[in-house]
Every structure is written in C-alpha cells, then in structure tokens.
Amino acid sequence: MLQSPRNFLRSLFDAAVAAADPMVTVPRHLPAKPKGRTLVVGAGKASAAMAAALEQVWDGPLEGLVVTRYGYGAACRQIEIALAAHPVPDAAGEVAARRMLERVGGLTADDLVIALISGGGSALLPFPAPGLTLDDKQEVNRLLLASGMPIRDMNVIRKHLSAIKGGRLAAAAAPARVVTLVVSDIPGDDPALVASGPTLPDDRSPKDARAIVARYGLQLPPAAAAWLANDACAAPSPNDPRFARNEVRLIASAALSLRAAADLAESLGVRAHILSDAIEGEARDVGAVHAALACEVASRNQPFQRPALILSGGETTVSIGTAPAGKGGRNSEFLLSFANRITGLDGVNALAADTDGIDGSETNAGAFADGGSALRMRQAGVDPLAALSRHDAWTAFDAAGDLLVTGPTQTNVNDFRAILIV
C-alpha cells in the first residue's frame, strides 16, 4: 500500500461512489423504446444525475419531470429538474409531486414511463393523503427522523400517508408500461421501499403501519392518525392488474459499491472483509461493535490477520429524543463512538461517510478517525464523550480537523464504513 491511511480510505470511498454513478449504471439498464411517448419521472438525491445520464444515451425524444434535493441538480435539455427540501419536505416538493402525478395522466398502452428512483425521494415527493396538509407531513417526518426506527419502517408509514407513494404514481400512469430504475439506499435492497416506492405496489397493510406507530409510541398529528386508522389508506397491492406489464431494475446498491471498494483494496495488497451491506441499529452501538472488532484484529490478529480492511454498509439510526441535539449525522456519530473506544490504539484508521456526500445536518460526508482522534478533540477543547452524549459529532471532528467534505456525489447507496488495521 503506497498511500497514507487516509488517502487509501478516501480512495475506497471514491471507488464505492463511482460504482453507483448514474453515468455508469443507467446506460446498462435501458428499456426498449416504445411505439408511443417516453415520459420520465423520478425522485431522490440521484434522480437528476440519472436523468442527465438517460438523456445522453437515449435515442429518441424524451419529456418529463424529476425532483431532487437542493444542490443536487444536473443540466438536462428535455427533462425538467425540480428542486425541493430534504429531509423535511417543503412546499416546492409538494408542487413537484402534484405536477408529476398530473403528467402521467392520459397515457396509453403504447407509452412508456421511465421512473428514476433513489434514496431521499420520500421527503422530495410530499403529496399528502386526503385530509392531510403539508404541515402534517412535515411533522410526521420530524417524528420519524427522531424516532430511531429503521428506514424500512419509516417508509411503510410514509406510503400509507401519501397520495403518490406506495405505487400510486404508477397506478395513475396505467395503461402505460412503467420501468423503474432504482439506486437503492435501503438495507436489503427492497426496491419497493426506496423513496417509499412511488411506482411499485405495496405488500404491507394499514395494520402493519399502525403496528409500527404503536411500537414506537409515535404521537401522529390528528389528521394523520385518523387517515391511518381508515383502511382506505391502503396502497395498491402486487396483484393489481395495473402493474402487470411493469418492471423494476436495481442499478446500484451498497453491495455493489462495497465490492468495488474491496476489489480496489485487494489490488493494493490489503485483504478486504465485507461484514454486511445491510447493518442497521443505533449508530453509537454499531460503532462500539466495530471498534471491538478492530481492537481484536489489532491486538490478537483475529478473526482477520493484519493488514486487514473491514467494510460495511447499510443505514444506522440516531435516536435523538426530546433533549436538544448538536450537529452531525449517523456516520459521524458512529465514528465518534468508534474513536472513543480505540483511543491510544496504533495502526487503526477508519472512515465513515454517507455516499450521497451529506451526513445529517451539516455539509460533510462523514469523517476520519484513528487512535489519536479523541486526544486531538480534547486538545481542541471538546470532550468527545460529552459530544457523543449530546449527538454533537460534527463539532468534535471539526475541532480535531478530521471531517471528510466531498460535496454532493449525485448518487446515494447509504452508509460506507471502512476500517484499516495494519
């Protein structure tokens, strides 16, 4: 290995992101051209980049509308790019969602809808179900984000409180054929959960959604609770004939990105071990487990022999509760927990970052950590244990000079964690 540990880890992150680059993945999964019109719709942090990639390679006319997060736009000639807020939805997202549903109306069986779906689309398509307002949707989103529940449970609830998610967008496009291209940010890669599946039918029931609300003790806004109590909130089911000709193609995922990073590491002489692409749980707890594994390798050369690279992906969570929280996201919180537990340990370097380039509330993708991180934080006047307790990982890593800033990557396959032990 000819690079410094941090340069090595950064090169792995770049390889993981490149493997999910829409310019690479979209051209491999194009559907056949239809007899009629080709309409493009989509939502998510990667949707604008996916639209730009599609325009570059599509041989024929295109039209359509996709919505992405502010700062994630891309230049398109035929497909309109709308911008909206994430993670808490805004009025611009609601306008885009309503316009998108209108655009798919009146299509024929000769027409084709290409749906470009990626993580973040749930917040970017806030079309409230009957009786709900945007304020209700915003409050629900805040409750979900603070609950600590896994993303798959969040999206079950979101589907049942929406007029466009849970397959309703594709149902409105019938009898046109819908081909959905998915960049997955969901542990396990169930495409129906990515962006709450606006073009894919739902196999979860209102009863399932109500059970999740009860399990986490959520106090939903009255209108949302009333709608969820009504079985009319059910989304179209998989046996709905309107979906018979439709197709879904998974074009990028955490598994593929982790494999790309592992291949690069091994080409540089470092044995790579992928723990899982679907790790969930409290970020600080996952960080503690990864730290214990790194310490075992460093001190006892087991279960992996040094030099070793440990890779993992998925989506951890941060349960904030009602106490005031600091700055940061789940990847920096994971890494602060990790850093606190490897203090003074030589030969261990780690990176944790969100593949979309933004971790939580700030502009960093994530951070780096090593055995000296906690000491550097203390020298800069920040207690790393206290910072972890108040969910203020950004402040701690910023003080230590250990933030990773990449800017928006135009893709999103969720968490990327790499730990190098030499």
CSV table of C-alpha atoms in Angstrom, one decimal:
chain,number,residue,atom,x,y,z
A,1,MET,CA,0.0,0.0,0.0
A,2,LEU,CA,1.7,3.2,-1.2
A,3,GLN,CA,-0.7,5.7,0.2
A,4,SER,CA,-1.2,7.3,3.6
A,5,PRO,CA,-4.0,5.6,5.5
A,6,ARG,CA,-6.4,8.5,5.0
A,7,ASN,CA,-5.7,8.7,1.2
A,8,PHE,CA,-6.2,5.0,1.0
A,9,LEU,CA,-9.5,5.2,2.8
A,10,ARG,CA,-10.6,8.1,0.7
A,11,SER,CA,-9.8,6.2,-2.5
A,12,LEU,CA,-12.1,3.4,-1.3
A,13,PHE,CA,-14.9,5.8,-0.7
A,14,ASP,CA,-14.4,7.3,-4.2
A,15,ALA,CA,-14.5,3.8,-5.7
A,16,ALA,CA,-17.7,3.0,-3.9
A,17,VAL,CA,-19.3,6.2,-5.1
A,18,ALA,CA,-18.1,5.6,-8.7
A,19,ALA,CA,-19.7,2.2,-8.7
A,20,ALA,CA,-23.0,3.8,-8.1
A,21,ASP,CA,-22.5,6.7,-10.6
A,22,PRO,CA,-25.6,7.1,-12.7
A,23,MET,CA,-23.5,7.8,-15.7
A,24,VAL,CA,-22.1,4.3,-15.4
A,25,THR,CA,-25.2,2.4,-14.2
A,26,VAL,CA,-28.1,4.0,-16.1
A,27,PRO,CA,-26.9,3.1,-19.7
A,28,ARG,CA,-26.6,-0.6,-18.7
A,29,HIS,CA,-30.3,-0.9,-17.8
A,30,LEU,CA,-32.3,0.9,-20.5
A,31,PRO,CA,-35.7,-0.4,-21.6
A,32,ALA,CA,-36.6,-0.8,-25.3
A,33,LYS,CA,-38.1,2.2,-27.0
A,34,PRO,CA,-42.0,2.3,-27.1
A,35,LYS,CA,-44.3,2.9,-30.0
A,36,GLY,CA,-45.6,6.0,-28.3
A,37,ARG,CA,-44.3,8.6,-26.0
A,38,THR,CA,-41.4,8.2,-23.4
A,39,LEU,CA,-42.2,10.1,-20.2
A,40,VAL,CA,-39.6,10.3,-17.5
A,41,VAL,CA,-40.5,10.8,-13.8
A,42,GLY,CA,-38.4,10.4,-10.7
A,43,ALA,CA,-37.4,11.5,-7.2
A,44,GLY,CA,-34.3,11.2,-5.0
A,45,LYS,CA,-30.8,12.6,-4.4
A,46,ALA,CA,-29.6,10.8,-7.6
A,47,SER,CA,-32.6,11.4,-9.8
A,48,ALA,CA,-31.2,14.5,-11.6
A,49,ALA,CA,-27.9,12.8,-12.4
A,50,MET,CA,-29.9,9.7,-13.5
A,51,ALA,CA,-32.0,12.0,-15.8
A,52,ALA,CA,-28.8,13.5,-17.3
A,53,ALA,CA,-27.3,10.1,-17.9
A,54,LEU,CA,-30.5,8.9,-19.6
A,55,GLU,CA,-30.6,11.9,-21.9
A,56,GLN,CA,-27.0,11.3,-23.0
A,57,VAL,CA,-27.8,7.7,-24.2
A,58,TRP,CA,-31.5,7.7,-25.1
A,59,ASP,CA,-32.1,7.5,-28.9
A,60,GLY,CA,-35.3,9.4,-29.2
A,61,PRO,CA,-37.5,12.1,-27.8
A,62,LEU,CA,-38.0,12.4,-24.0
A,63,GLU,CA,-40.1,14.5,-21.7
A,64,GLY,CA,-40.8,14.5,-18.0
A,65,LEU,CA,-40.1,15.8,-14.5
A,66,VAL,CA,-37.9,14.6,-11.7
A,67,VAL,CA,-37.3,16.2,-8.3
A,68,THR,CA,-34.1,16.2,-6.3
A,69,ARG,CA,-32.6,17.9,-3.3
A,70,TYR,CA,-31.4,21.5,-3.4
A,71,GLY,CA,-27.8,21.4,-4.6
A,72,TYR,CA,-28.2,18.1,-6.4
A,73,GLY,CA,-29.4,19.3,-9.7
A,74,ALA,CA,-28.0,18.4,-13.1
A,75,ALA,CA,-28.2,20.0,-16.6
A,76,CYS,CA,-30.9,18.4,-18.7
A,77,ARG,CA,-32.3,19.5,-22.0
A,78,GLN,CA,-35.6,17.6,-22.3
A,79,ILE,CA,-36.4,16.5,-18.7
A,80,GLU,CA,-37.3,19.2,-16.2
A,81,ILE,CA,-35.4,19.2,-12.9
A,82,ALA,CA,-37.3,20.4,-9.9
A,83,LEU,CA,-35.6,21.2,-6.6
A,84,ALA,CA,-37.0,20.6,-3.1
A,85,ALA,CA,-36.1,20.1,0.6
A,86,HIS,CA,-34.7,17.1,2.3
A,87,PRO,CA,-35.0,15.5,4.9
A,88,VAL,CA,-38.0,17.6,5.9
A,89,PRO,CA,-40.3,18.2,2.9
A,90,ASP,CA,-41.3,21.7,1.7
A,91,ALA,CA,-43.9,23.4,-0.5
A,92,ALA,CA,-41.7,23.1,-3.6
A,93,GLY,CA,-41.7,19.3,-3.2
A,94,GLU,CA,-45.5,19.2,-2.9
A,95,VAL,CA,-45.8,21.3,-6.0
A,96,ALA,CA,-43.5,18.9,-7.9
A,97,ALA,CA,-45.3,15.8,-6.6
A,98,ARG,CA,-48.7,17.2,-7.7
A,99,ARG,CA,-47.4,18.1,-11.1
A,100,MET,CA,-45.7,14.7,-11.6
A,101,LEU,CA,-49.0,12.9,-10.8
A,102,GLU,CA,-50.7,15.1,-13.4
A,103,ARG,CA,-48.0,14.4,-16.0
A,104,VAL,CA,-48.6,10.7,-16.0
A,105,GLY,CA,-52.4,11.0,-16.6
A,106,GLY,CA,-53.8,10.3,-20.0
A,107,LEU,CA,-51.1,7.9,-21.2
A,108,THR,CA,-51.8,5.0,-23.5
A,109,ALA,CA,-50.7,1.3,-23.6
A,110,ASP,CA,-48.2,2.3,-26.3
A,111,ASP,CA,-46.4,4.8,-24.0
A,112,LEU,CA,-43.5,4.2,-21.7
A,113,VAL,CA,-42.8,5.7,-18.3
A,114,ILE,CA,-39.2,5.5,-17.1
A,115,ALA,CA,-39.1,6.1,-13.3
A,116,LEU,CA,-35.7,7.2,-11.9
A,117,ILE,CA,-35.9,6.4,-8.1
A,118,SER,CA,-33.2,6.9,-5.5
A,119,GLY,CA,-32.9,7.5,-1.7
A,120,GLY,CA,-34.3,10.7,-0.5
A,121,GLY,CA,-37.4,10.5,-2.7
A,122,SER,CA,-39.7,10.1,0.3
A,123,ALA,CA,-39.1,13.6,1.5
A,124,LEU,CA,-38.9,15.0,-2.0
A,125,LEU,CA,-42.4,13.8,-3.0
A,126,PRO,CA,-44.7,15.1,-0.2
A,127,PHE,CA,-48.2,14.7,-1.7
A,128,PRO,CA,-50.5,14.5,1.4
A,129,ALA,CA,-53.2,11.8,1.5
A,130,PRO,CA,-56.8,13.1,1.7
A,131,GLY,CA,-57.4,15.2,4.8
A,132,LEU,CA,-53.7,15.9,5.5
A,133,THR,CA,-51.7,19.0,4.9
A,134,LEU,CA,-48.1,19.7,4.2
A,135,ASP,CA,-47.7,20.7,7.8
A,136,ASP,CA,-48.9,17.3,8.8
A,137,LYS,CA,-46.4,15.6,6.5
A,138,GLN,CA,-43.6,17.8,7.9
A,139,GLU,CA,-44.5,16.9,11.5
A,140,VAL,CA,-44.7,13.2,10.7
A,141,ASN,CA,-41.2,13.4,9.0
A,142,ARG,CA,-39.8,15.1,12.1
A,143,LEU,CA,-41.2,12.4,14.3
A,144,LEU,CA,-39.9,9.6,12.1
A,145,LEU,CA,-36.4,11.1,11.9
A,146,ALA,CA,-36.2,11.5,15.7
A,147,SER,CA,-37.6,8.0,16.5
A,148,GLY,CA,-34.6,5.9,15.7
A,149,MET,CA,-36.7,3.4,13.7
A,150,PRO,CA,-35.1,1.8,10.6
A,151,ILE,CA,-35.8,3.3,7.2
A,152,ARG,CA,-37.9,0.4,6.1
A,153,ASP,CA,-40.4,1.1,8.9
A,154,MET,CA,-40.4,4.8,8.2
A,155,ASN,CA,-41.3,4.2,4.6
A,156,VAL,CA,-44.2,1.8,5.5
A,157,ILE,CA,-45.8,4.7,7.4
A,158,ARG,CA,-45.0,7.2,4.7
A,159,LYS,CA,-46.6,5.1,2.0
A,160,HIS,CA,-49.9,5.0,3.9
A,161,LEU,CA,-50.0,8.8,4.4
A,162,SER,CA,-49.3,9.7,0.8
A,163,ALA,CA,-51.3,10.2,-2.4
A,164,ILE,CA,-48.3,9.4,-4.7
A,165,LYS,CA,-46.1,6.8,-2.9
A,166,GLY,CA,-46.7,3.1,-2.5
A,167,GLY,CA,-47.3,2.5,-6.2
A,168,ARG,CA,-49.9,5.3,-6.7
A,169,LEU,CA,-47.8,7.1,-9.3
A,170,ALA,CA,-47.5,4.0,-11.5
A,171,ALA,CA,-51.2,3.2,-11.0
A,172,ALA,CA,-52.0,6.7,-12.3
A,173,ALA,CA,-49.9,6.1,-15.3
A,174,ALA,CA,-51.8,2.9,-16.4
A,175,PRO,CA,-52.2,1.6,-19.0
A,176,ALA,CA,-48.7,2.8,-19.9
A,177,ARG,CA,-45.8,0.5,-19.1
A,178,VAL,CA,-43.6,1.7,-16.3
A,179,VAL,CA,-40.0,0.7,-16.0
A,180,THR,CA,-38.4,1.7,-12.7
A,181,LEU,CA,-34.6,2.2,-12.4
A,182,VAL,CA,-33.6,2.1,-8.7
A,183,VAL,CA,-30.5,3.3,-6.9
A,184,SER,CA,-31.0,1.6,-3.6
A,185,ASP,CA,-30.3,3.1,-0.2
A,186,ILE,CA,-32.3,0.5,1.7
A,187,PRO,CA,-30.6,-2.3,3.7
A,188,GLY,CA,-31.6,-5.5,1.9
A,189,ASP,CA,-32.4,-3.6,-1.3
A,190,ASP,CA,-36.1,-4.0,-1.4
A,191,PRO,CA,-36.9,-1.6,-4.3
A,192,ALA,CA,-40.5,-1.1,-3.1
A,193,LEU,CA,-39.1,0.7,0.0
A,194,VAL,CA,-36.7,3.0,-1.9
A,195,ALA,CA,-38.3,6.5,-1.8
A,196,SER,CA,-41.3,4.7,-0.4
A,197,GLY,CA,-41.9,3.1,-3.8
A,198,PRO,CA,-44.0,5.6,-5.8
A,199,THR,CA,-44.1,3.2,-8.8
A,200,LEU,CA,-44.1,-0.2,-7.0
A,201,PRO,CA,-47.1,-1.9,-5.4
A,202,ASP,CA,-47.1,-2.4,-1.6
A,203,ASP,CA,-47.2,-5.7,0.2
A,204,ARG,CA,-47.6,-4.1,3.6
A,205,SER,CA,-51.1,-3.3,5.0
A,206,PRO,CA,-52.5,-0.4,7.0
A,207,LYS,CA,-52.4,-2.8,10.0
A,208,ASP,CA,-48.7,-3.0,9.6
A,209,ALA,CA,-48.3,0.7,9.5
A,210,ARG,CA,-50.4,1.1,12.6
A,211,ALA,CA,-48.4,-1.5,14.4
A,212,ILE,CA,-45.2,0.4,13.7
A,213,VAL,CA,-46.7,3.6,15.0
A,214,ALA,CA,-47.7,1.9,18.2
A,215,ARG,CA,-44.4,0.1,18.6
A,216,TYR,CA,-42.5,3.4,18.6
A,217,GLY,CA,-45.2,5.3,20.6
A,218,LEU,CA,-45.5,8.0,17.9
A,219,GLN,CA,-48.0,10.8,18.5
A,220,LEU,CA,-49.0,11.5,15.0
A,221,PRO,CA,-50.9,14.7,14.0
A,222,PRO,CA,-54.6,14.1,14.4
A,223,ALA,CA,-55.3,14.1,10.7
A,224,ALA,CA,-52.5,11.6,10.0
A,225,ALA,CA,-53.7,9.4,12.8
A,226,ALA,CA,-57.3,9.5,11.6
A,227,TRP,CA,-56.3,8.7,8.0
A,228,LEU,CA,-54.1,5.8,9.1
A,229,ALA,CA,-57.0,4.3,11.2
A,230,ASN,CA,-59.0,4.1,8.0
A,231,ASP,CA,-58.2,1.1,5.7
A,232,ALA,CA,-58.8,3.4,2.7
A,233,CYS,CA,-55.2,4.4,3.3
A,234,ALA,CA,-54.1,1.1,1.8
A,235,ALA,CA,-51.8,1.3,-1.2
A,236,PRO,CA,-52.2,-0.7,-4.4
A,237,SER,CA,-51.3,-4.4,-3.9
A,238,PRO,CA,-48.9,-6.5,-6.0
A,239,ASN,CA,-51.8,-8.4,-7.7
A,240,ASP,CA,-53.3,-5.1,-9.0
A,241,PRO,CA,-53.6,-5.6,-12.8
A,242,ARG,CA,-52.3,-2.1,-13.5
A,243,PHE,CA,-48.8,-3.3,-12.6
A,244,ALA,CA,-48.9,-6.4,-14.8
A,245,ARG,CA,-46.6,-5.1,-17.6
A,246,ASN,CA,-44.3,-3.0,-15.3
A,247,GLU,CA,-40.7,-3.8,-14.5
A,248,VAL,CA,-38.1,-2.8,-11.9
A,249,ARG,CA,-34.3,-2.8,-12.3
A,250,LEU,CA,-31.9,-2.4,-9.4
A,251,ILE,CA,-29.0,-0.5,-11.0
A,252,ALA,CA,-26.9,0.5,-7.9
A,253,SER,CA,-26.7,-0.7,-4.3
A,254,ALA,CA,-24.5,-0.8,-1.2
A,255,ALA,CA,-23.5,-4.3,-2.0
A,256,LEU,CA,-22.1,-3.4,-5.4
A,257,SER,CA,-20.3,-0.3,-4.0
A,258,LEU,CA,-18.7,-2.3,-1.2
A,259,ARG,CA,-17.5,-4.9,-3.6
A,260,ALA,CA,-15.8,-2.2,-5.7
A,261,ALA,CA,-14.0,-0.8,-2.7
A,262,ALA,CA,-13.0,-4.3,-1.7
A,263,ASP,CA,-11.6,-5.0,-5.1
A,264,LEU,CA,-9.5,-1.8,-5.1
A,265,ALA,CA,-8.1,-2.6,-1.6
A,266,GLU,CA,-7.1,-6.1,-2.7
A,267,SER,CA,-5.5,-4.8,-5.8
A,268,LEU,CA,-3.3,-2.7,-3.5
A,269,GLY,CA,-2.4,-5.7,-1.3
A,270,VAL,CA,-4.8,-5.3,1.5
A,271,ARG,CA,-7.2,-8.2,2.3
A,272,ALA,CA,-10.8,-6.9,2.5
A,273,HIS,CA,-13.6,-8.3,4.6
A,274,ILE,CA,-17.2,-7.2,3.9
A,275,LEU,CA,-19.2,-7.6,7.1
A,276,SER,CA,-22.6,-6.7,5.6
A,277,ASP,CA,-24.2,-4.2,3.3
A,278,ALA,CA,-27.3,-4.1,5.5
A,279,ILE,CA,-26.3,-3.2,9.0
A,280,GLU,CA,-28.9,-1.3,11.0
A,281,GLY,CA,-29.2,-0.1,14.6
A,282,GLU,CA,-28.2,2.8,16.8
A,283,ALA,CA,-25.1,4.4,15.2
A,284,ARG,CA,-23.2,4.6,18.5
A,285,ASP,CA,-23.9,0.9,19.2
A,286,VAL,CA,-22.8,-0.1,15.8
A,287,GLY,CA,-19.7,2.0,16.3
A,288,ALA,CA,-18.9,0.2,19.5
A,289,VAL,CA,-19.1,-3.2,17.9
A,290,HIS,CA,-16.9,-2.2,15.0
A,291,ALA,CA,-14.4,-0.8,17.5
A,292,ALA,CA,-14.3,-4.1,19.4
A,293,LEU,CA,-13.7,-6.0,16.2
A,294,ALA,CA,-10.9,-3.6,15.2
A,295,CYS,CA,-9.3,-3.9,18.6
A,296,GLU,CA,-9.4,-7.7,18.4
A,297,VAL,CA,-7.7,-7.7,15.0
A,298,ALA,CA,-5.1,-5.1,16.2
A,299,SER,CA,-4.2,-6.9,19.4
A,300,ARG,CA,-4.7,-10.6,18.6
A,301,ASN,CA,-4.6,-10.8,14.8
A,302,GLN,CA,-8.0,-12.4,14.8
A,303,PRO,CA,-10.6,-13.0,13.3
A,304,PHE,CA,-8.7,-11.4,10.5
A,305,GLN,CA,-5.0,-11.1,10.0
A,306,ARG,CA,-3.3,-7.8,9.6
A,307,PRO,CA,-3.1,-5.9,7.3
A,308,ALA,CA,-6.9,-6.1,7.1
A,309,LEU,CA,-9.7,-3.9,5.8
A,310,ILE,CA,-13.2,-4.1,7.3
A,311,LEU,CA,-16.0,-2.8,5.2
A,312,SER,CA,-19.7,-2.4,6.0
A,313,GLY,CA,-22.8,-0.6,4.8
A,314,GLY,CA,-26.4,-0.2,5.5
A,315,GLU,CA,-28.2,2.6,7.4
A,316,THR,CA,-27.8,3.2,11.1
A,317,THR,CA,-30.1,5.5,13.1
A,318,VAL,CA,-29.7,8.2,15.7
A,319,SER,CA,-32.5,8.4,18.4
A,320,ILE,CA,-32.5,12.0,19.4
A,321,GLY,CA,-35.4,12.0,21.8
A,322,THR,CA,-36.6,15.3,23.3
A,323,ALA,CA,-33.2,16.7,24.5
A,324,PRO,CA,-31.5,19.4,22.4
A,325,ALA,CA,-29.1,17.9,19.9
A,326,GLY,CA,-25.9,19.1,18.5
A,327,LYS,CA,-24.6,18.9,14.9
A,328,GLY,CA,-23.9,15.8,12.9
A,329,GLY,CA,-25.3,12.7,11.3
A,330,ARG,CA,-25.4,9.0,11.8
A,331,ASN,CA,-22.0,8.3,10.2
A,332,SER,CA,-20.1,10.9,12.3
A,333,GLU,CA,-21.9,9.6,15.4
A,334,PHE,CA,-20.9,6.0,14.5
A,335,LEU,CA,-17.3,7.2,14.1
A,336,LEU,CA,-17.2,9.3,17.3
A,337,SER,CA,-18.3,6.2,19.3
A,338,PHE,CA,-15.7,4.2,17.4
A,339,ALA,CA,-13.0,6.8,18.1
A,340,ASN,CA,-13.7,6.9,21.8
A,341,ARG,CA,-13.1,3.2,22.1
A,342,ILE,CA,-9.9,3.0,20.1
A,343,THR,CA,-8.1,5.8,21.9
A,344,GLY,CA,-4.4,5.3,22.0
A,345,LEU,CA,-4.5,2.3,19.7
A,346,ASP,CA,-1.9,2.4,16.9
A,347,GLY,CA,-2.4,1.1,13.4
A,348,VAL,CA,-6.2,1.6,13.2
A,349,ASN,CA,-7.7,4.2,10.8
A,350,ALA,CA,-11.3,4.5,9.8
A,351,LEU,CA,-13.6,6.4,7.6
A,352,ALA,CA,-17.4,6.6,7.9
A,353,ALA,CA,-19.5,8.6,5.4
A,354,ASP,CA,-22.8,8.9,3.6
A,355,THR,CA,-22.4,8.1,-0.1
A,356,ASP,CA,-24.6,11.0,-1.1
A,357,GLY,CA,-22.0,13.4,0.3
A,358,ILE,CA,-24.0,14.8,3.1
A,359,ASP,CA,-24.1,13.3,6.6
A,360,GLY,CA,-27.0,14.6,8.6
A,361,SER,CA,-27.4,18.3,9.3
A,362,GLU,CA,-24.1,19.7,8.0
A,363,THR,CA,-22.1,19.8,4.7
A,364,ASN,CA,-19.6,17.0,5.5
A,365,ALA,CA,-20.0,13.5,4.0
A,366,GLY,CA,-18.5,12.0,7.2
A,367,ALA,CA,-15.2,11.9,9.0
A,368,PHE,CA,-11.9,10.1,9.6
A,369,ALA,CA,-10.8,8.6,12.9
A,370,ASP,CA,-7.7,6.9,14.4
A,371,GLY,CA,-6.3,6.2,17.8
A,372,GLY,CA,-5.4,9.9,18.3
A,373,SER,CA,-8.8,11.4,17.4
A,374,ALA,CA,-10.2,11.6,20.9
A,375,LEU,CA,-6.9,13.2,22.2
A,376,ARG,CA,-7.0,15.8,19.4
A,377,MET,CA,-10.6,16.7,20.3
A,378,ARG,CA,-9.7,17.2,23.9
A,379,GLN,CA,-6.7,19.3,23.0
A,380,ALA,CA,-9.1,21.5,20.9
A,381,GLY,CA,-11.4,21.9,23.9
A,382,VAL,CA,-14.0,19.3,23.1
A,383,ASP,CA,-14.9,16.4,25.3
A,384,PRO,CA,-15.6,13.5,22.9
A,385,LEU,CA,-17.7,11.6,25.4
A,386,ALA,CA,-19.8,14.6,26.2
A,387,ALA,CA,-20.1,15.3,22.4
A,388,LEU,CA,-21.4,11.8,21.8
A,389,SER,CA,-23.9,12.1,24.6
A,390,ARG,CA,-25.4,15.2,23.0
A,391,HIS,CA,-25.2,14.0,19.4
A,392,ASP,CA,-22.6,16.6,18.5
A,393,ALA,CA,-20.2,14.5,16.5
A,394,TRP,CA,-19.7,17.2,13.8
A,395,THR,CA,-18.3,19.7,16.4
A,396,ALA,CA,-15.9,17.1,17.8
A,397,PHE,CA,-14.5,16.0,14.4
A,398,ASP,CA,-14.4,19.6,13.2
A,399,ALA,CA,-12.3,20.6,16.2
A,400,ALA,CA,-9.9,17.7,15.5
A,401,GLY,CA,-9.6,18.5,11.8
A,402,ASP,CA,-11.0,15.1,10.9
A,403,LEU,CA,-14.1,15.9,8.8
A,404,LEU,CA,-14.5,14.5,5.3
A,405,VAL,CA,-16.1,17.0,2.9
A,406,THR,CA,-16.9,15.9,-0.7
A,407,GLY,CA,-19.9,17.9,-1.7
A,408,PRO,CA,-22.9,16.2,-3.3
A,409,THR,CA,-21.9,13.0,-5.1
A,410,GLN,CA,-25.1,12.7,-7.3
A,411,THR,CA,-25.8,9.2,-6.0
A,412,ASN,CA,-26.9,7.5,-2.8
A,413,VAL,CA,-26.3,4.0,-1.6
A,414,ASN,CA,-26.2,5.0,2.1
A,415,ASP,CA,-23.6,4.4,4.7
A,416,PHE,CA,-20.0,3.5,3.8
A,417,ARG,CA,-17.7,2.4,6.6
A,418,ALA,CA,-14.0,1.3,6.1
A,419,ILE,CA,-11.6,0.4,8.9
A,420,LEU,CA,-8.0,-0.3,8.1
A,421,ILE,CA,-5.9,-2.2,10.6
A,422,VAL,CA,-2.1,-2.5,9.9
